[in-house]
mmCIF file of C-alpha atoms in Angstrom:
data_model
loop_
_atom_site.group_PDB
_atom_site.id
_atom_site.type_symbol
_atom_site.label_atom_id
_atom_site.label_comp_id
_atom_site.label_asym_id
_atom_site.label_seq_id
_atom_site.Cartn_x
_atom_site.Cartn_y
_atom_site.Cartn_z
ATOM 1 C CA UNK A 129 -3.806 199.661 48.167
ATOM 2 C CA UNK A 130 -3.817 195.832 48.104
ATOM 3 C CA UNK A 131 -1.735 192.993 48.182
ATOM 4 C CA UNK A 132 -2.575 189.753 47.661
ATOM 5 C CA UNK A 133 -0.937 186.425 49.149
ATOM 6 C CA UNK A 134 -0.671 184.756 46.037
ATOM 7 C CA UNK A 135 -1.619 187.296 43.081
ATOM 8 C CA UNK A 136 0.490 190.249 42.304
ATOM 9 C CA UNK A 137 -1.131 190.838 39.216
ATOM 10 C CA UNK A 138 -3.799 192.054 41.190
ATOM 11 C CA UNK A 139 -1.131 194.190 44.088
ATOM 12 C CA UNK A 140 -1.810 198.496 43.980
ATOM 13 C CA UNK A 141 0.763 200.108 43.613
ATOM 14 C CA UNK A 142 3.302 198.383 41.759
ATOM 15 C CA UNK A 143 5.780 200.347 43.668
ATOM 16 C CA UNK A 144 4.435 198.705 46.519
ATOM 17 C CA UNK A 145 4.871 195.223 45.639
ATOM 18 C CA UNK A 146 8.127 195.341 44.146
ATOM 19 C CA UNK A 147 8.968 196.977 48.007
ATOM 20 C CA UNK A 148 7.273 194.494 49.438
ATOM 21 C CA UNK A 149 9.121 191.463 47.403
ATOM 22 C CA UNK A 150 12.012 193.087 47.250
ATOM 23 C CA UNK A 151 12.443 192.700 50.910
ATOM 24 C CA UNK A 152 10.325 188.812 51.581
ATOM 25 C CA UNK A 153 10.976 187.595 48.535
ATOM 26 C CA UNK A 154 8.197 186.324 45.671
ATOM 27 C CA UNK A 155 4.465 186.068 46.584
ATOM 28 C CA UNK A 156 4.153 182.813 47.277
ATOM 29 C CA UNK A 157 2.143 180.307 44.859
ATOM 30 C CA UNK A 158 -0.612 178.681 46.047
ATOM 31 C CA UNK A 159 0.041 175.233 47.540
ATOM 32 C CA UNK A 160 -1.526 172.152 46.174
ATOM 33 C CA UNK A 161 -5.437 171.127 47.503
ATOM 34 C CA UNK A 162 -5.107 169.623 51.134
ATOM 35 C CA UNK A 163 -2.324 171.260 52.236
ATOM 36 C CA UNK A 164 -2.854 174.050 54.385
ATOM 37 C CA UNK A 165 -2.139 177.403 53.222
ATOM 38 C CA UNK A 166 0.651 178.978 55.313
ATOM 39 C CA UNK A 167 2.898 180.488 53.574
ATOM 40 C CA UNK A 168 0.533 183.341 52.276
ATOM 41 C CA UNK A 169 -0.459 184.415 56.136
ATOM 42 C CA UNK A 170 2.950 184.936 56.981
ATOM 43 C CA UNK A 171 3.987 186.164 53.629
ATOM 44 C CA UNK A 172 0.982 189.048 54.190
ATOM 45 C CA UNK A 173 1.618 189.138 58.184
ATOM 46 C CA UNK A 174 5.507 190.343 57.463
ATOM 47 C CA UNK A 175 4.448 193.023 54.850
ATOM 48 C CA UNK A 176 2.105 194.958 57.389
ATOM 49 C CA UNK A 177 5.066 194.993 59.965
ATOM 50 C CA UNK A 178 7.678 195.054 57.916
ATOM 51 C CA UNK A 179 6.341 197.630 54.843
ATOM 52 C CA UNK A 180 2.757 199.164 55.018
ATOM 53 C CA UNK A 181 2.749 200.139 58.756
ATOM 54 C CA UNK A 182 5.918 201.487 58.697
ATOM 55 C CA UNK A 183 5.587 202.704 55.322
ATOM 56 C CA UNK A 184 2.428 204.053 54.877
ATOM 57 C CA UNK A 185 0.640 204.569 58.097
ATOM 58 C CA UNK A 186 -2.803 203.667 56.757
ATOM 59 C CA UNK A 187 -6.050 205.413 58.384
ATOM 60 C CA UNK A 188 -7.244 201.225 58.115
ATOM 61 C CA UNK A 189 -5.834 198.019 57.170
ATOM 62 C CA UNK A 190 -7.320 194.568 56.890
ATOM 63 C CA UNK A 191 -5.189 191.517 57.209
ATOM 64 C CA UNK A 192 -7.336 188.884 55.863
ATOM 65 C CA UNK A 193 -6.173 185.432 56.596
ATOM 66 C CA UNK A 194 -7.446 182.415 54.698
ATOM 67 C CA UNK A 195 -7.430 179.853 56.620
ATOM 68 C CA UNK A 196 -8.187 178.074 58.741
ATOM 69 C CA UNK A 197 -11.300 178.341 55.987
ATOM 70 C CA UNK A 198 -9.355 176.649 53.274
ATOM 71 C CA UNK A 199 -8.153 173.671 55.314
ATOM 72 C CA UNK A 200 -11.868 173.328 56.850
ATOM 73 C CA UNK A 201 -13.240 172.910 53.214
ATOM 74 C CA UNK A 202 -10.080 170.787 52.041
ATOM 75 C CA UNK A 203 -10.075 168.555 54.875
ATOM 76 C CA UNK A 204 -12.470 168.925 57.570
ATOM 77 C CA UNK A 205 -13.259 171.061 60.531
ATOM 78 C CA UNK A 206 -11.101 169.720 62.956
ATOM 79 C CA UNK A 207 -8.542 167.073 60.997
ATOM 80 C CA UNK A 208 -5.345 167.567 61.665
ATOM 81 C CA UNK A 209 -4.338 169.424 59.238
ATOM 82 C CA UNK A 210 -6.626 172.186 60.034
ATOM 83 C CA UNK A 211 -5.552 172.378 63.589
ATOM 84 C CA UNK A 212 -2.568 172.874 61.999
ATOM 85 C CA UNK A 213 -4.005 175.705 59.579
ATOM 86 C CA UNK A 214 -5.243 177.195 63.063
ATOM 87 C CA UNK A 215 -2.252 177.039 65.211
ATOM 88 C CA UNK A 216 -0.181 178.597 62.778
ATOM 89 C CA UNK A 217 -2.863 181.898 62.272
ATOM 90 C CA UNK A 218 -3.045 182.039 65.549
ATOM 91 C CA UNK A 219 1.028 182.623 65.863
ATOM 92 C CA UNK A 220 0.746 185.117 62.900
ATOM 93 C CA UNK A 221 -2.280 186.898 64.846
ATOM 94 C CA UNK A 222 0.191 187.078 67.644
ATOM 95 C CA UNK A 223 2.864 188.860 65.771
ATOM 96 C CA UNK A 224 0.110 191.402 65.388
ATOM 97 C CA UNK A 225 -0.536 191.516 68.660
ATOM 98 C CA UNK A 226 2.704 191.806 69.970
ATOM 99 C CA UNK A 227 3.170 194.571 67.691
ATOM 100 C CA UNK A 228 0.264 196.639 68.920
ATOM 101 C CA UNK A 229 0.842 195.968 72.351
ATOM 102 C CA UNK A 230 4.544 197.562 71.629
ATOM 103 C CA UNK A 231 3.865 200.151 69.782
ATOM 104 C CA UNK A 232 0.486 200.247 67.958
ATOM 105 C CA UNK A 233 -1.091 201.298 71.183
ATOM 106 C CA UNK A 234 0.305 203.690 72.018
ATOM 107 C CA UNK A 235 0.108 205.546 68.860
ATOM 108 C CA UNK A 236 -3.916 205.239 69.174
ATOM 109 C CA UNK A 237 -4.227 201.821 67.086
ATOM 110 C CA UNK A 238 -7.464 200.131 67.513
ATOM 111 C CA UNK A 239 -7.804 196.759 67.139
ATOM 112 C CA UNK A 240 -10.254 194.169 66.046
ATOM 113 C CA UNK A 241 -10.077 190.230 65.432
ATOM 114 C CA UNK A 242 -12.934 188.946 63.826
ATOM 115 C CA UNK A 243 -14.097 186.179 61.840
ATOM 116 C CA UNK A 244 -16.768 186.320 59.372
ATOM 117 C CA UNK A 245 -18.830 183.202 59.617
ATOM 118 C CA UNK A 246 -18.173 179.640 61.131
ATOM 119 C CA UNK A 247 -18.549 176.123 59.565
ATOM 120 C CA UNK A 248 -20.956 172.883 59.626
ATOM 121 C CA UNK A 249 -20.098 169.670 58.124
ATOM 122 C CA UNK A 250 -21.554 168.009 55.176
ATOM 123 C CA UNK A 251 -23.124 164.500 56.416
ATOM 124 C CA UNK A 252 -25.438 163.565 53.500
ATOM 125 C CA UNK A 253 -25.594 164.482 49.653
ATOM 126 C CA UNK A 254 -29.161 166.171 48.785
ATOM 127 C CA UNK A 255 -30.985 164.846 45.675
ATOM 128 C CA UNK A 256 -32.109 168.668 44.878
ATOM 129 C CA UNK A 257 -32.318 168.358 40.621
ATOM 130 C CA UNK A 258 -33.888 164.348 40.695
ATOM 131 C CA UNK A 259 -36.355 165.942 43.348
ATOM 132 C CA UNK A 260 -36.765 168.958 40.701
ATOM 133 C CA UNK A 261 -37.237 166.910 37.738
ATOM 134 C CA UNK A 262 -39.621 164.492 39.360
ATOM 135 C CA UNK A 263 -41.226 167.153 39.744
ATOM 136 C CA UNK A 264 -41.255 168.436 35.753
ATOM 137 C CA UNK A 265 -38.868 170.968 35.985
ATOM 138 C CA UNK A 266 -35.819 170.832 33.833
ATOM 139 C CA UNK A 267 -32.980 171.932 35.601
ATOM 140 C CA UNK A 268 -29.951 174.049 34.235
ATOM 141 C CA UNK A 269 -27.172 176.584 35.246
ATOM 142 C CA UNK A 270 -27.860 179.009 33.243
ATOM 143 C CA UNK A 271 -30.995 180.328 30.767
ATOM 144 C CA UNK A 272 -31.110 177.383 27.822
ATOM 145 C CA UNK A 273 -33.981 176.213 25.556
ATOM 146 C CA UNK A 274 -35.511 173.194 27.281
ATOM 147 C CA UNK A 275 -34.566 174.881 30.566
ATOM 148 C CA UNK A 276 -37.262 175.437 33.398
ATOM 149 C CA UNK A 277 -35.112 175.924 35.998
ATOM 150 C CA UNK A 278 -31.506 177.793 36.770
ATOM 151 C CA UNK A 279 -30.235 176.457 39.400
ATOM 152 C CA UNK A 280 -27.811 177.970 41.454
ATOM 153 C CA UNK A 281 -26.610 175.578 44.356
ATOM 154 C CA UNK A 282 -24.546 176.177 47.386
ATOM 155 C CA UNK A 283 -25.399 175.598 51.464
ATOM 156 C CA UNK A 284 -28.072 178.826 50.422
ATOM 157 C CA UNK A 285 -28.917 178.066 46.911
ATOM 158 C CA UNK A 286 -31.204 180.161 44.572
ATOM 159 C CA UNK A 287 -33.836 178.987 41.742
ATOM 160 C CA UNK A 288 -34.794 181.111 39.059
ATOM 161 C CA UNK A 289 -37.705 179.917 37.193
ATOM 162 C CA UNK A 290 -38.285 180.623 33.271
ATOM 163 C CA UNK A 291 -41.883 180.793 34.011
ATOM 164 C CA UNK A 292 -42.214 182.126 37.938
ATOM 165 C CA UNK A 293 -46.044 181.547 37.927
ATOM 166 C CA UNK A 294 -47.551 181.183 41.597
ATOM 167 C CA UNK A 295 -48.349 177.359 40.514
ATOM 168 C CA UNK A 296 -44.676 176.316 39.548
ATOM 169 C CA UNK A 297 -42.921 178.262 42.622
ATOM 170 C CA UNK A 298 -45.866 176.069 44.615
ATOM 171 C CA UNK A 299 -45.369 172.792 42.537
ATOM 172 C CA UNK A 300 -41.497 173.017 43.288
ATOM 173 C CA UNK A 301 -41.296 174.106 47.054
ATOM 174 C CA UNK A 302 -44.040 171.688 47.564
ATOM 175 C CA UNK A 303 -41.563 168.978 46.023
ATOM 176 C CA UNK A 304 -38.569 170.249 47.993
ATOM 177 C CA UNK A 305 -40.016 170.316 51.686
ATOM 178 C CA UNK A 306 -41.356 166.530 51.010
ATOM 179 C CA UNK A 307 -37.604 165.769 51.433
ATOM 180 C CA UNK A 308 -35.536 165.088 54.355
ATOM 181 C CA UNK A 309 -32.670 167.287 53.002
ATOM 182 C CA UNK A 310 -35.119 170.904 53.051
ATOM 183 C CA UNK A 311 -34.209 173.609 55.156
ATOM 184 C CA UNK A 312 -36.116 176.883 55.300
ATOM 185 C CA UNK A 313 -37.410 177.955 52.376
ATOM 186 C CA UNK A 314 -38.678 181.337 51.199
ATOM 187 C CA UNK A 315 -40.079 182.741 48.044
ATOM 188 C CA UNK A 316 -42.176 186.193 47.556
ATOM 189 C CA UNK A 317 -44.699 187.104 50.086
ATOM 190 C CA UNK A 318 -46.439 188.759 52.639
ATOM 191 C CA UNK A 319 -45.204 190.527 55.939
ATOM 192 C CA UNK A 320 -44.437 186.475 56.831
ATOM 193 C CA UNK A 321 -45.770 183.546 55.027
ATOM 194 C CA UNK A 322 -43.996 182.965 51.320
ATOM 195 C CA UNK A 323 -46.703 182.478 47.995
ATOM 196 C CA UNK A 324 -45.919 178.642 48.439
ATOM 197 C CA UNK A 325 -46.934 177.417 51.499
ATOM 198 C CA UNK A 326 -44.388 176.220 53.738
ATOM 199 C CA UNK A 327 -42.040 178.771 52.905
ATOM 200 C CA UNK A 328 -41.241 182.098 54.670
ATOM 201 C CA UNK A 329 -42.120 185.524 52.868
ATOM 202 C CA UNK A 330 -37.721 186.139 51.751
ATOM 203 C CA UNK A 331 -37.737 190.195 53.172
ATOM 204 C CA UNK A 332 -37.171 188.315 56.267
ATOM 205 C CA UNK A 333 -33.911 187.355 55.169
ATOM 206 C CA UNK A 334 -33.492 190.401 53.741
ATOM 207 C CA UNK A 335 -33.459 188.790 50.230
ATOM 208 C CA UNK A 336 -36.484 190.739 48.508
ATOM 209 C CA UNK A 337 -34.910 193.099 45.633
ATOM 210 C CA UNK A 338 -35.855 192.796 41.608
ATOM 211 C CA UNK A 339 -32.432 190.384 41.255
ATOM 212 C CA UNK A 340 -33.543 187.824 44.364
ATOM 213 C CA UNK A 341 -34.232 183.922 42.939
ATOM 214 C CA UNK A 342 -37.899 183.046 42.955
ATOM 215 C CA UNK A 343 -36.805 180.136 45.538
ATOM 216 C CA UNK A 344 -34.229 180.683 47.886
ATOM 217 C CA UNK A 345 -33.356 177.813 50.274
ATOM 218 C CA UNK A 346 -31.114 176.371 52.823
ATOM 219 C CA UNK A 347 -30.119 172.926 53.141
ATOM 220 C CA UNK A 348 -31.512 171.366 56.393
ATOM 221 C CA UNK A 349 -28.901 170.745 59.540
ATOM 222 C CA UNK A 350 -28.885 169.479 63.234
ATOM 223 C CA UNK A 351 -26.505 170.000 66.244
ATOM 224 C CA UNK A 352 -25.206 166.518 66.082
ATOM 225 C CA UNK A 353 -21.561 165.893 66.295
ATOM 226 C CA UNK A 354 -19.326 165.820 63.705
ATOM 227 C CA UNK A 355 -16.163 163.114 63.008
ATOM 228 C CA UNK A 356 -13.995 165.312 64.882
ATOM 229 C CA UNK A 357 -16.751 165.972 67.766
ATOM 230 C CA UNK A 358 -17.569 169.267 66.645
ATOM 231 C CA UNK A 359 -21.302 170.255 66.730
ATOM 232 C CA UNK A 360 -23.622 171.307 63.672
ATOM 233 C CA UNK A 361 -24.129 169.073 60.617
ATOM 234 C CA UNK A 362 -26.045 169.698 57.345
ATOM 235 C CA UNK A 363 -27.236 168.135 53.994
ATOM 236 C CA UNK A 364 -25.463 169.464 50.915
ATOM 237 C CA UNK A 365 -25.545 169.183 47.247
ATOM 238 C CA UNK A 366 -21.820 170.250 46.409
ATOM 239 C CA UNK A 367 -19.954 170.028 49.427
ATOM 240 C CA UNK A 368 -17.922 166.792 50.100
ATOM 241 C CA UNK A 369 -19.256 164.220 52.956
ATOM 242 C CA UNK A 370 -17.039 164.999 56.140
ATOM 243 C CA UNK A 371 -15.647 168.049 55.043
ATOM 244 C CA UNK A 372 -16.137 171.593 56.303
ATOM 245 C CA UNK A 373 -19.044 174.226 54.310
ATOM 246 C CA UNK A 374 -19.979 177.267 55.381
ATOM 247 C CA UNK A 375 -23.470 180.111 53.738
ATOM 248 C CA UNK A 376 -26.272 178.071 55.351
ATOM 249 C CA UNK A 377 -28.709 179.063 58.501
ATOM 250 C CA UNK A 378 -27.391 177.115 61.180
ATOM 251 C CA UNK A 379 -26.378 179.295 64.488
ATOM 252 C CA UNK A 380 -22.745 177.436 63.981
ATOM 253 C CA UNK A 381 -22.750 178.719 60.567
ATOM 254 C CA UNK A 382 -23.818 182.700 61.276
ATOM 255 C CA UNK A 383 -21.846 182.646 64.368
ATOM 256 C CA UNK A 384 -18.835 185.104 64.604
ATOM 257 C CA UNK A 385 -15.721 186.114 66.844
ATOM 258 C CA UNK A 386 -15.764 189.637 67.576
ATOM 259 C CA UNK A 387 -13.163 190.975 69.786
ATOM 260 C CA UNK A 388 -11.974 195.107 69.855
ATOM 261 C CA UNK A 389 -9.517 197.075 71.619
ATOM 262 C CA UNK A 390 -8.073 200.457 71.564
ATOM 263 C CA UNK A 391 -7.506 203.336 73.619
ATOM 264 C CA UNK A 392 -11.809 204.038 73.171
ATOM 265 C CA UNK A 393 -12.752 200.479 73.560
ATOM 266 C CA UNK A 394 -13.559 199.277 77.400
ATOM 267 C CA UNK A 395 -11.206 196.918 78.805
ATOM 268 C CA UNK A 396 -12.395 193.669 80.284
ATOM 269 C CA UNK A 397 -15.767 194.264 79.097
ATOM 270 C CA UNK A 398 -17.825 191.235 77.288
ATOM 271 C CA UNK A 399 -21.261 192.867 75.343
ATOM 272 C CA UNK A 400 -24.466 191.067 75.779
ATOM 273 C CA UNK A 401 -25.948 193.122 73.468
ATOM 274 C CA UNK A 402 -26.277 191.187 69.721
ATOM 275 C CA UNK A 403 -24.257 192.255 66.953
ATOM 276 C CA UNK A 404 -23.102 191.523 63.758
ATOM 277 C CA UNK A 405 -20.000 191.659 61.358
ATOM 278 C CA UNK A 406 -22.277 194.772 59.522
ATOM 279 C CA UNK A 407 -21.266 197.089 62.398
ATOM 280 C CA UNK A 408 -17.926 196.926 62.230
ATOM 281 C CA UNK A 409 -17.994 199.815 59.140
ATOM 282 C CA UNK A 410 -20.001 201.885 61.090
ATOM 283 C CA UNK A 411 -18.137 201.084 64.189
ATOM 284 C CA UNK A 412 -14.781 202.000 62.537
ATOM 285 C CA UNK A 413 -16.316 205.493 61.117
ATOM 286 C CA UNK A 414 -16.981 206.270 64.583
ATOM 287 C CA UNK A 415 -13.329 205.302 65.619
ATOM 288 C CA UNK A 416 -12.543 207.656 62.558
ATOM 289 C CA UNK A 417 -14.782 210.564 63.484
ATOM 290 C CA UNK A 418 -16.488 210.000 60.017
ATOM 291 C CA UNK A 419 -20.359 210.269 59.472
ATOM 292 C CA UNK A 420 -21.848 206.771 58.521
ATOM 293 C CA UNK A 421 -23.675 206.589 54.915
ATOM 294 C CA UNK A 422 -27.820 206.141 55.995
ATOM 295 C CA UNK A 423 -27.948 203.244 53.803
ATOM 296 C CA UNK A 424 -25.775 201.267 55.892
ATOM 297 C CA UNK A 425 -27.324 198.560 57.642
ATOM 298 C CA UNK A 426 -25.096 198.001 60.872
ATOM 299 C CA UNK A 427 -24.802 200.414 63.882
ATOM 300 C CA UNK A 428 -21.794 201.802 65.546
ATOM 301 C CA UNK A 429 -20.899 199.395 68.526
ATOM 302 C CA UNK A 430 -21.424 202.127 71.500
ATOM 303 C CA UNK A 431 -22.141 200.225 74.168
ATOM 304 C CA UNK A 432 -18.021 198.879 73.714
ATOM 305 C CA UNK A 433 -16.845 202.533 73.569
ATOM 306 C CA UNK A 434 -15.556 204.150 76.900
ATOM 307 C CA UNK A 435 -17.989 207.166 77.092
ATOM 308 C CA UNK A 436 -19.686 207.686 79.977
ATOM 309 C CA UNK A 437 -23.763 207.646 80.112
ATOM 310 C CA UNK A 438 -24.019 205.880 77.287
ATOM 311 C CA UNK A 439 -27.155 204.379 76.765
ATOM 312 C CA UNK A 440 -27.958 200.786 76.261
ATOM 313 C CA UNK A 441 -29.652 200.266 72.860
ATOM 314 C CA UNK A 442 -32.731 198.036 73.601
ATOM 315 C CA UNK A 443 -33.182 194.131 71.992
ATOM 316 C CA UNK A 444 -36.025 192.491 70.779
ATOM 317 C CA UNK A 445 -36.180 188.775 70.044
ATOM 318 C CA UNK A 446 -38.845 188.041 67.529
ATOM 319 C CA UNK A 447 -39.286 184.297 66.202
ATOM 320 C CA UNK A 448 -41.289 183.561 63.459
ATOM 321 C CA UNK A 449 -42.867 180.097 62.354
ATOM 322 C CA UNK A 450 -44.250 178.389 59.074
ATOM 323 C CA UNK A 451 -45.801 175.112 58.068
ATOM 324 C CA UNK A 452 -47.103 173.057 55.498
ATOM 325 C CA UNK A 453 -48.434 169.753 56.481
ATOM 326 C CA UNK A 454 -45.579 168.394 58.634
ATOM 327 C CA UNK A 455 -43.068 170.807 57.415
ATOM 328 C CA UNK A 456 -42.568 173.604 59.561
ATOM 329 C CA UNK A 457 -39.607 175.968 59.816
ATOM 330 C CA UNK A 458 -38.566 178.453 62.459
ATOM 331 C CA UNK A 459 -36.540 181.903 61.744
ATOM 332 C CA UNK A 460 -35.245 183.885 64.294
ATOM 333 C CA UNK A 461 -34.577 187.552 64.034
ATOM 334 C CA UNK A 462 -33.038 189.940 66.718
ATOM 335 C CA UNK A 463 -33.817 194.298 66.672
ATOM 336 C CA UNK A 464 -31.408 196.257 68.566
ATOM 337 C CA UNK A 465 -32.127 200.110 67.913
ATOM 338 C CA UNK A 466 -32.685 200.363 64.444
ATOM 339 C CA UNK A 467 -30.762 197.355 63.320
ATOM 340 C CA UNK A 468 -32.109 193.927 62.654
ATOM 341 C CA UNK A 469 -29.948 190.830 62.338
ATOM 342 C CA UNK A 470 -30.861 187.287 61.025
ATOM 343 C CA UNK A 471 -29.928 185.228 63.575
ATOM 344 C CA UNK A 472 -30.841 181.381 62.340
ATOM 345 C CA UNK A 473 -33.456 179.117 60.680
ATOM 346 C CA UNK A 474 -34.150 175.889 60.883
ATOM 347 C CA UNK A 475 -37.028 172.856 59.769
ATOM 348 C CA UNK A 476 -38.021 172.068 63.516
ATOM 349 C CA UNK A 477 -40.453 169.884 61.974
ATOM 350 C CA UNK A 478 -40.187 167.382 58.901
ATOM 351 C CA UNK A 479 -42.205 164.612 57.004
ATOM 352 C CA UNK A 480 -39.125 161.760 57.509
ATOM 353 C CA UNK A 481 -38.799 162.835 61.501
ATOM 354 C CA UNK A 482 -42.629 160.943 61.154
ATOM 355 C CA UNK A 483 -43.622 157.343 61.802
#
């Protein structure tokens, strides 16, 4: 089933909904850009305490708040108006909470608070299609006579090229790492080094399938502090100066909040041991007693589980470098067991850090 905190055209089961409304009233409408969106997370809090729990005892539920990612794109990672976003989740959250500590518990809940990436702000606006078109490449969003180039942007943006010959995936990532916006770059490769030099081979991000762009790239960033004193910064070419964006390679941007507990989870205990919003599936078919599909990427989270003897899974760091002239870019990937996570990338070296 699903309910969303705006859409009921899109609620399953009907029945459901009208339940739901019936007893909290209309889903609320969205509220106008800037304003932070807090209606919906109590709107969707109340109808898993008040209806599906009680209801429908469901084997798993997902309470998916927006924010505080709305108000961090709307107005800025720590403006007021997000804190505001925040402190009001966090009371929501804490309904939750109080609920499982009163009764969820004991009736074998298990609980986990997550979020699923964190945010950077935008400090500088990239010149990506002039540096294309300098370049000779006609840029466009979608396949078009005249059109060399789709270009799909975003803080991990994607070129496909009409004709993806080794010499125009060269002539344009050699254009693109000349300027002082480039992240890491990758394109089609090797067990490391990319066709165009400069750039990484892109199985290392896990990006090498028939549908992958010829270029991927990130936008370049730095740990400096934002206007509300909050670390990690980036170049962009459709995300506002000064406000919140999120999909690049910064560690601010992959980092995550994982916290579990349950009447199988360890109390007290903080994991050293990497891991990665991927397990949790895995980690909840274990919860389940459910077999996980072999195609799934994560691992079951065992070293948080209270069985005894467990063994550690081991970790290996590997880092992996790239240049081209000045340009050079670092990736850093982490192996524990079987699975492998992307941990960050960076340029740690760049033509305009040069005088």
């Amino acid at each position: 089933m699903t309910l969303s905190g705006h859409f009921p055209c899109i609620a399953t089961s009907a029945e459901m909904l009208t339940e739901v409304e019936t007893l909290l009233g209309p889903t609320p409408a969205p509220p106008p850009t800037g304003t932070p969106d807090l209606a919906s997370q109590a709107f969707l809090t109340s109808a898993f305490l008040q209806v599906i729990w009680p209801r429908l005892r469901p084997d798993v539920a997902i309470l998916s708040f927006g924010e505080p990612d709305i108000s961090s794109y709307d107005c800025g990672t720590g403006a007021p108006k997000t804190l505001e976003a925040i402190n009001f989740v966090d009371r929501q959250f804490g309904r939750v909470l109080d609920w499982w500590e009163a009764e969820g518990l004991s009736q074998g809940v298990h609980l986990i608070a997550t979020s699923k990436h964190g945010h950077v702000t935008v400090h500088a606006q990239a010149d990506l299609f002039e540096t294309l078109e300098a370049a000779g490449l006609r840029c466009g969003p979608t396949p078009a006579a005249g059109t060399d180039a789709v270009v799909i942007p975003g803080q991990v943006g994607a070129i496909y090229l009409t004709e993806p010959s080794e010499h125009v995936i060269r002539l344009a990532v050699g254009a693109m790492i000349e300027r002082p916006w480039c992240g890491p770059m990758f394109t089609a490769g090797g067990a490391l080094d990319g066709i165009a030099p400069g750039s990484f081979a892109r199985h290392l991000v896990f990006a090498d399938h028939p549908r992958s762009a010829d270029i991927l790239f990130s936008f370049r960033s730095d740990d400096r502090l934002d206007p509300f004193g909050l670390s990690g910064r980036t170049w962009s070419v459709d995300g506002p100066i000064g406000l919140g964006v999120h999909g690049g390679l910064h560690a601010k941007e992959m980092s995550s909040v994982g916290i579990l507990a349950g009447p199988l989870i360890k109390g007290g205990f903080v994991s050293q041991i990497p891991s990665s919003i991927c397990d949790f599936a895995p980690t909840l078919l274990g919860l389940l007693g459910l077999s996980r599909s072999a195609t799934m990427t994560g691992r079951p989270l065992a070293e948080v589980f209270n069985h005894d003897g467990e063994d550690l899974p081991s970790t290996v760091e590997k880092i992996y470098e790239t240049s081209s002239g000045a340009y050079r870019q670092c990736l850093r990937r982490v192996q524990v067991g079987e699975a492998v996570y992307l941990d960050s990338a960076d340029v740690v070296a760049h033509p305009s850090n040069l005088t």
